[in-house]
Amino acid sequence: MRSAILQTASRYLLPILLLFSVFLLLRGHYYPGGGFVGGLVASIAFVLHSFAHGTVNTMKVLRYKPLTLIPIGLGIASLAMFMPVFFGLPVMTGLWLDEPIPVIGMLGSALLFDIGVYLVVIGVVLTILFTISLHTH
Amino acid sequence: MTLNLYFDYVIFPILTVTVILVFIRLFKGPELVDRVVALDLLITIGIALITVYSIRSAEAIFLDVAMIFALIAFLGTIAFSFYLDKQEKK
């Protein structure tokens, strides 16, 4: 399916949706949002791009296989999990900086864990959907 | 008549009746295309319900839910038409 309207729209929607997904990721501590929903919105952006331009072209935009995002995300999440152990605290204790950072707000190990979840969700969803769409041709 | 009463006795009943009518089309729908359009319209009415409820309860956070809902509905309709198009070419 080659639609000029959809192709033009998806070219502008991809960066906007990625920005919205980062916004959802950073907002997750106090309001609805977080790593999972942010990852879903980011993967929706890429899926929309793949519907308009074809899956092969979206793989070129991504450059790396989405499967490689899963171990990176799991590594970041487990780093956030075991970081308190080095400070003599139980596993999964929330570590927080004393001063809030402008725009982002309070920064802690929970955000690192959320970034890990974000990358894992993008990797899993894109791997599943790209595998399906490449094998149905 | 206050705004909240107007929502409760006019807007919400109208939207509820619309959901029932669209659901009949979704259930009967002679063609698959009718069902796809009915599903899209059903989600659009859901967005309208969320928006009205967000105004009624004065919670701006619900609008984000409606936004993501609209996004997923758009993607779903495109996916349906994408695969219908592919099916017809075979």
Short mmCIF file of C-alpha atoms in Angstrom, two decimals:
data_model
loop_
_atom_site.label_atom_id
_atom_site.label_comp_id
_atom_site.label_asym_id
_atom_site.label_seq_id
_atom_site.Cartn_x
_atom_site.Cartn_y
_atom_site.Cartn_z
CA MET A 1 0.00 0.00 0.00
CA ARG A 2 1.60 3.28 -1.11
CA SER A 3 -0.35 6.31 0.10
CA ALA A 4 1.25 9.75 -0.31
CA ILE A 5 -0.85 11.25 2.51
CA LEU A 6 0.12 8.53 4.98
CA GLN A 7 3.81 8.67 3.98
CA THR A 8 3.99 12.44 4.46
CA ALA A 9 2.07 12.28 7.72
CA SER A 10 4.19 9.47 9.16
CA ARG A 11 7.41 11.33 8.33
CA TYR A 12 6.28 14.16 10.63
CA LEU A 13 4.49 11.96 13.16
CA LEU A 14 7.55 9.78 13.93
CA PRO A 15 9.62 12.47 15.74
CA ILE A 16 6.52 13.95 17.45
CA LEU A 17 5.42 10.56 18.77
CA LEU A 18 8.96 9.75 19.96
CA LEU A 19 9.02 13.10 21.82
CA PHE A 20 5.61 12.29 23.37
CA SER A 21 6.89 8.86 24.46
CA VAL A 22 9.91 10.44 26.21
CA PHE A 23 7.50 12.90 27.87
CA LEU A 24 5.38 9.97 29.12
CA LEU A 25 8.53 8.19 30.35
CA LEU A 26 9.78 11.18 32.38
CA ARG A 27 6.32 12.00 33.78
CA GLY A 28 5.71 8.47 35.07
CA HIS A 29 6.56 9.17 38.73
CA TYR A 30 3.72 11.52 39.54
CA TYR A 31 1.09 11.10 36.78
CA PRO A 32 -0.16 8.34 34.44
CA GLY A 33 2.62 7.16 32.17
CA GLY A 34 5.93 5.45 32.77
CA GLY A 35 8.26 3.11 30.95
CA PHE A 36 5.67 0.67 29.62
CA VAL A 37 3.27 3.17 28.05
CA GLY A 38 6.16 5.28 26.76
CA GLY A 39 7.68 2.23 25.09
CA LEU A 40 4.34 1.32 23.54
CA VAL A 41 3.89 4.84 22.08
CA ALA A 42 7.45 4.79 20.70
CA SER A 43 6.90 1.41 19.06
CA ILE A 44 3.55 2.62 17.65
CA ALA A 45 5.52 5.43 15.97
CA PHE A 46 7.79 2.92 14.25
CA VAL A 47 4.92 0.61 13.32
CA LEU A 48 3.08 3.57 11.70
CA HIS A 49 6.26 4.34 9.75
CA SER A 50 6.51 0.70 8.65
CA PHE A 51 2.90 0.69 7.41
CA ALA A 52 3.56 3.76 5.28
CA HIS A 53 7.07 3.05 3.99
CA GLY A 54 7.37 -0.72 4.23
CA THR A 55 9.06 -2.75 6.97
CA VAL A 56 12.45 -2.90 5.22
CA ASN A 57 12.74 0.91 5.13
CA THR A 58 11.82 1.20 8.83
CA MET A 59 14.58 -1.30 9.66
CA LYS A 60 16.97 1.06 7.82
CA VAL A 61 15.73 4.02 9.92
CA LEU A 62 16.30 2.01 13.11
CA ARG A 63 19.81 0.88 11.93
CA TYR A 64 20.06 -1.80 14.65
CA LYS A 65 17.86 -4.88 14.99
CA PRO A 66 15.16 -4.27 17.64
CA LEU A 67 16.21 -7.55 19.28
CA THR A 68 19.43 -5.88 20.51
CA LEU A 69 17.37 -3.41 22.58
CA ILE A 70 16.11 -6.21 24.86
CA PRO A 71 19.46 -7.16 26.52
CA ILE A 72 20.45 -3.46 26.77
CA GLY A 73 17.16 -2.64 28.53
CA LEU A 74 17.39 -5.66 30.83
CA GLY A 75 20.97 -4.69 31.70
CA ILE A 76 19.97 -1.11 32.59
CA ALA A 77 16.99 -2.32 34.66
CA SER A 78 19.09 -4.86 36.59
CA LEU A 79 21.78 -2.21 37.15
CA ALA A 80 19.08 -0.01 38.71
CA MET A 81 17.96 -3.00 40.80
CA PHE A 82 21.39 -3.93 42.21
CA MET A 83 22.81 -0.39 42.56
CA PRO A 84 21.60 -0.02 46.22
CA VAL A 85 23.59 -3.15 47.19
CA PHE A 86 26.85 -1.20 46.72
CA PHE A 87 25.59 1.37 49.23
CA GLY A 88 24.79 -1.33 51.79
CA LEU A 89 21.02 -1.22 51.26
CA PRO A 90 18.60 -4.06 50.33
CA VAL A 91 18.00 -4.84 46.63
CA MET A 92 15.50 -2.55 44.81
CA THR A 93 15.68 0.27 47.39
CA GLY A 94 14.94 3.60 45.71
CA LEU A 95 17.98 5.88 45.63
CA TRP A 96 17.22 9.58 45.15
CA LEU A 97 19.34 12.66 44.55
CA ASP A 98 18.91 15.35 47.20
CA GLU A 99 18.29 18.26 44.82
CA PRO A 100 15.58 18.24 42.11
CA ILE A 101 16.85 18.80 38.56
CA PRO A 102 14.97 21.43 36.47
CA VAL A 103 12.47 20.09 33.85
CA ILE A 104 12.95 16.43 34.90
CA GLY A 105 12.21 16.84 38.63
CA MET A 106 13.50 14.44 41.28
CA LEU A 107 15.98 11.98 39.81
CA GLY A 108 16.43 8.49 41.23
CA SER A 109 17.15 4.88 40.40
CA ALA A 110 13.43 4.39 39.60
CA LEU A 111 13.94 6.46 36.43
CA LEU A 112 16.84 4.18 35.40
CA PHE A 113 14.58 1.16 35.91
CA ASP A 114 11.86 2.86 33.81
CA ILE A 115 14.34 3.51 30.99
CA GLY A 116 15.19 -0.20 31.05
CA VAL A 117 11.51 -1.14 30.81
CA TYR A 118 11.08 1.41 27.98
CA LEU A 119 13.87 -0.17 25.90
CA VAL A 120 12.66 -3.74 26.57
CA VAL A 121 9.07 -2.86 25.51
CA ILE A 122 10.27 -1.23 22.26
CA GLY A 123 12.49 -4.24 21.53
CA VAL A 124 9.82 -6.86 22.22
CA VAL A 125 6.94 -5.12 20.36
CA LEU A 126 9.02 -4.24 17.30
CA THR A 127 10.58 -7.72 17.12
CA ILE A 128 7.14 -9.38 17.23
CA LEU A 129 5.47 -7.02 14.72
CA PHE A 130 8.39 -6.91 12.24
CA THR A 131 8.70 -10.70 12.30
CA ILE A 132 4.98 -11.04 11.55
CA SER A 133 5.00 -8.47 8.74
CA LEU A 134 8.19 -9.83 7.12
CA HIS A 135 6.85 -13.38 7.06
CA THR A 136 3.38 -12.60 5.68
CA HIS A 137 4.70 -11.21 2.39
CA MET B 1 -29.52 24.10 34.36
CA THR B 2 -25.91 23.69 35.35
CA LEU B 3 -23.23 22.29 33.04
CA ASN B 4 -22.95 19.07 35.04
CA LEU B 5 -26.70 18.43 34.80
CA TYR B 6 -26.53 19.10 31.06
CA PHE B 7 -23.77 16.48 30.76
CA ASP B 8 -25.67 13.97 32.89
CA TYR B 9 -29.10 14.27 31.25
CA VAL B 10 -28.30 15.23 27.63
CA ILE B 11 -24.74 14.43 26.51
CA PHE B 12 -24.19 11.07 28.23
CA PRO B 13 -27.58 9.58 27.15
CA ILE B 14 -27.01 10.70 23.54
CA LEU B 15 -23.55 9.10 23.51
CA THR B 16 -24.92 5.92 25.09
CA VAL B 17 -27.64 5.60 22.43
CA THR B 18 -24.97 6.20 19.76
CA VAL B 19 -22.82 3.40 21.17
CA ILE B 20 -25.80 1.00 20.97
CA LEU B 21 -26.63 2.02 17.37
CA VAL B 22 -23.01 1.66 16.23
CA PHE B 23 -22.76 -1.68 18.00
CA ILE B 24 -25.76 -2.95 16.00
CA ARG B 25 -23.89 -2.01 12.81
CA LEU B 26 -20.77 -3.76 14.14
CA PHE B 27 -22.83 -6.88 14.87
CA LYS B 28 -24.86 -6.96 11.62
CA GLY B 29 -22.40 -5.34 9.19
CA PRO B 30 -22.85 -7.13 5.85
CA GLU B 31 -19.27 -6.36 4.75
CA LEU B 32 -16.01 -6.49 6.67
CA VAL B 33 -15.41 -2.84 5.76
CA ASP B 34 -18.64 -1.83 7.58
CA ARG B 35 -17.36 -3.55 10.70
CA VAL B 36 -13.98 -1.77 10.48
CA VAL B 37 -15.67 1.63 10.15
CA ALA B 38 -18.06 0.76 13.01
CA LEU B 39 -15.13 -0.21 15.25
CA ASP B 40 -13.35 3.05 14.42
CA LEU B 41 -16.50 5.04 15.22
CA LEU B 42 -16.97 3.10 18.48
CA ILE B 43 -13.50 4.13 19.63
CA THR B 44 -14.17 7.73 18.58
CA ILE B 45 -17.32 7.74 20.76
CA GLY B 46 -15.19 6.33 23.58
CA ILE B 47 -12.83 9.29 23.17
CA ALA B 48 -15.85 11.64 23.32
CA LEU B 49 -17.04 9.95 26.53
CA ILE B 50 -13.60 10.28 28.12
CA THR B 51 -13.39 13.96 27.11
CA VAL B 52 -16.84 14.81 28.51
CA TYR B 53 -16.08 12.92 31.71
CA SER B 54 -12.78 14.76 32.00
CA ILE B 55 -14.60 18.13 31.75
CA ARG B 56 -17.26 16.98 34.21
CA SER B 57 -14.80 15.81 36.86
CA ALA B 58 -12.30 18.65 36.12
CA GLU B 59 -9.37 16.26 35.64
CA ALA B 60 -7.09 17.21 32.74
CA ILE B 61 -5.13 13.94 33.11
CA PHE B 62 -7.93 11.93 31.44
CA LEU B 63 -7.29 13.84 28.20
CA ASP B 64 -3.92 12.05 27.85
CA VAL B 65 -5.75 8.73 27.98
CA ALA B 66 -8.06 9.95 25.20
CA MET B 67 -5.01 11.05 23.17
CA ILE B 68 -3.32 7.62 23.34
CA PHE B 69 -6.69 5.98 22.65
CA ALA B 70 -7.07 8.08 19.48
CA LEU B 71 -3.54 7.13 18.43
CA ILE B 72 -4.20 3.41 18.84
CA ALA B 73 -7.55 3.69 17.01
CA PHE B 74 -5.82 5.44 14.09
CA LEU B 75 -3.15 2.74 13.94
CA GLY B 76 -5.77 -0.02 14.19
CA THR B 77 -7.80 1.36 11.29
CA ILE B 78 -4.67 1.74 9.16
CA ALA B 79 -3.62 -1.82 10.00
CA PHE B 80 -7.08 -3.13 9.06
CA SER B 81 -7.04 -1.31 5.71
CA PHE B 82 -3.43 -2.39 5.11
CA TYR B 83 -4.27 -6.07 5.49
CA LEU B 84 -7.62 -5.76 3.64
CA ASP B 85 -5.72 -4.20 0.74
CA LYS B 86 -3.21 -7.05 0.82
CA GLN B 87 -6.00 -9.63 0.94
CA GLU B 88 -7.73 -8.24 -2.15
CA LYS B 89 -4.56 -8.35 -4.23
CA LYS B 90 -4.19 -12.11 -3.74
#
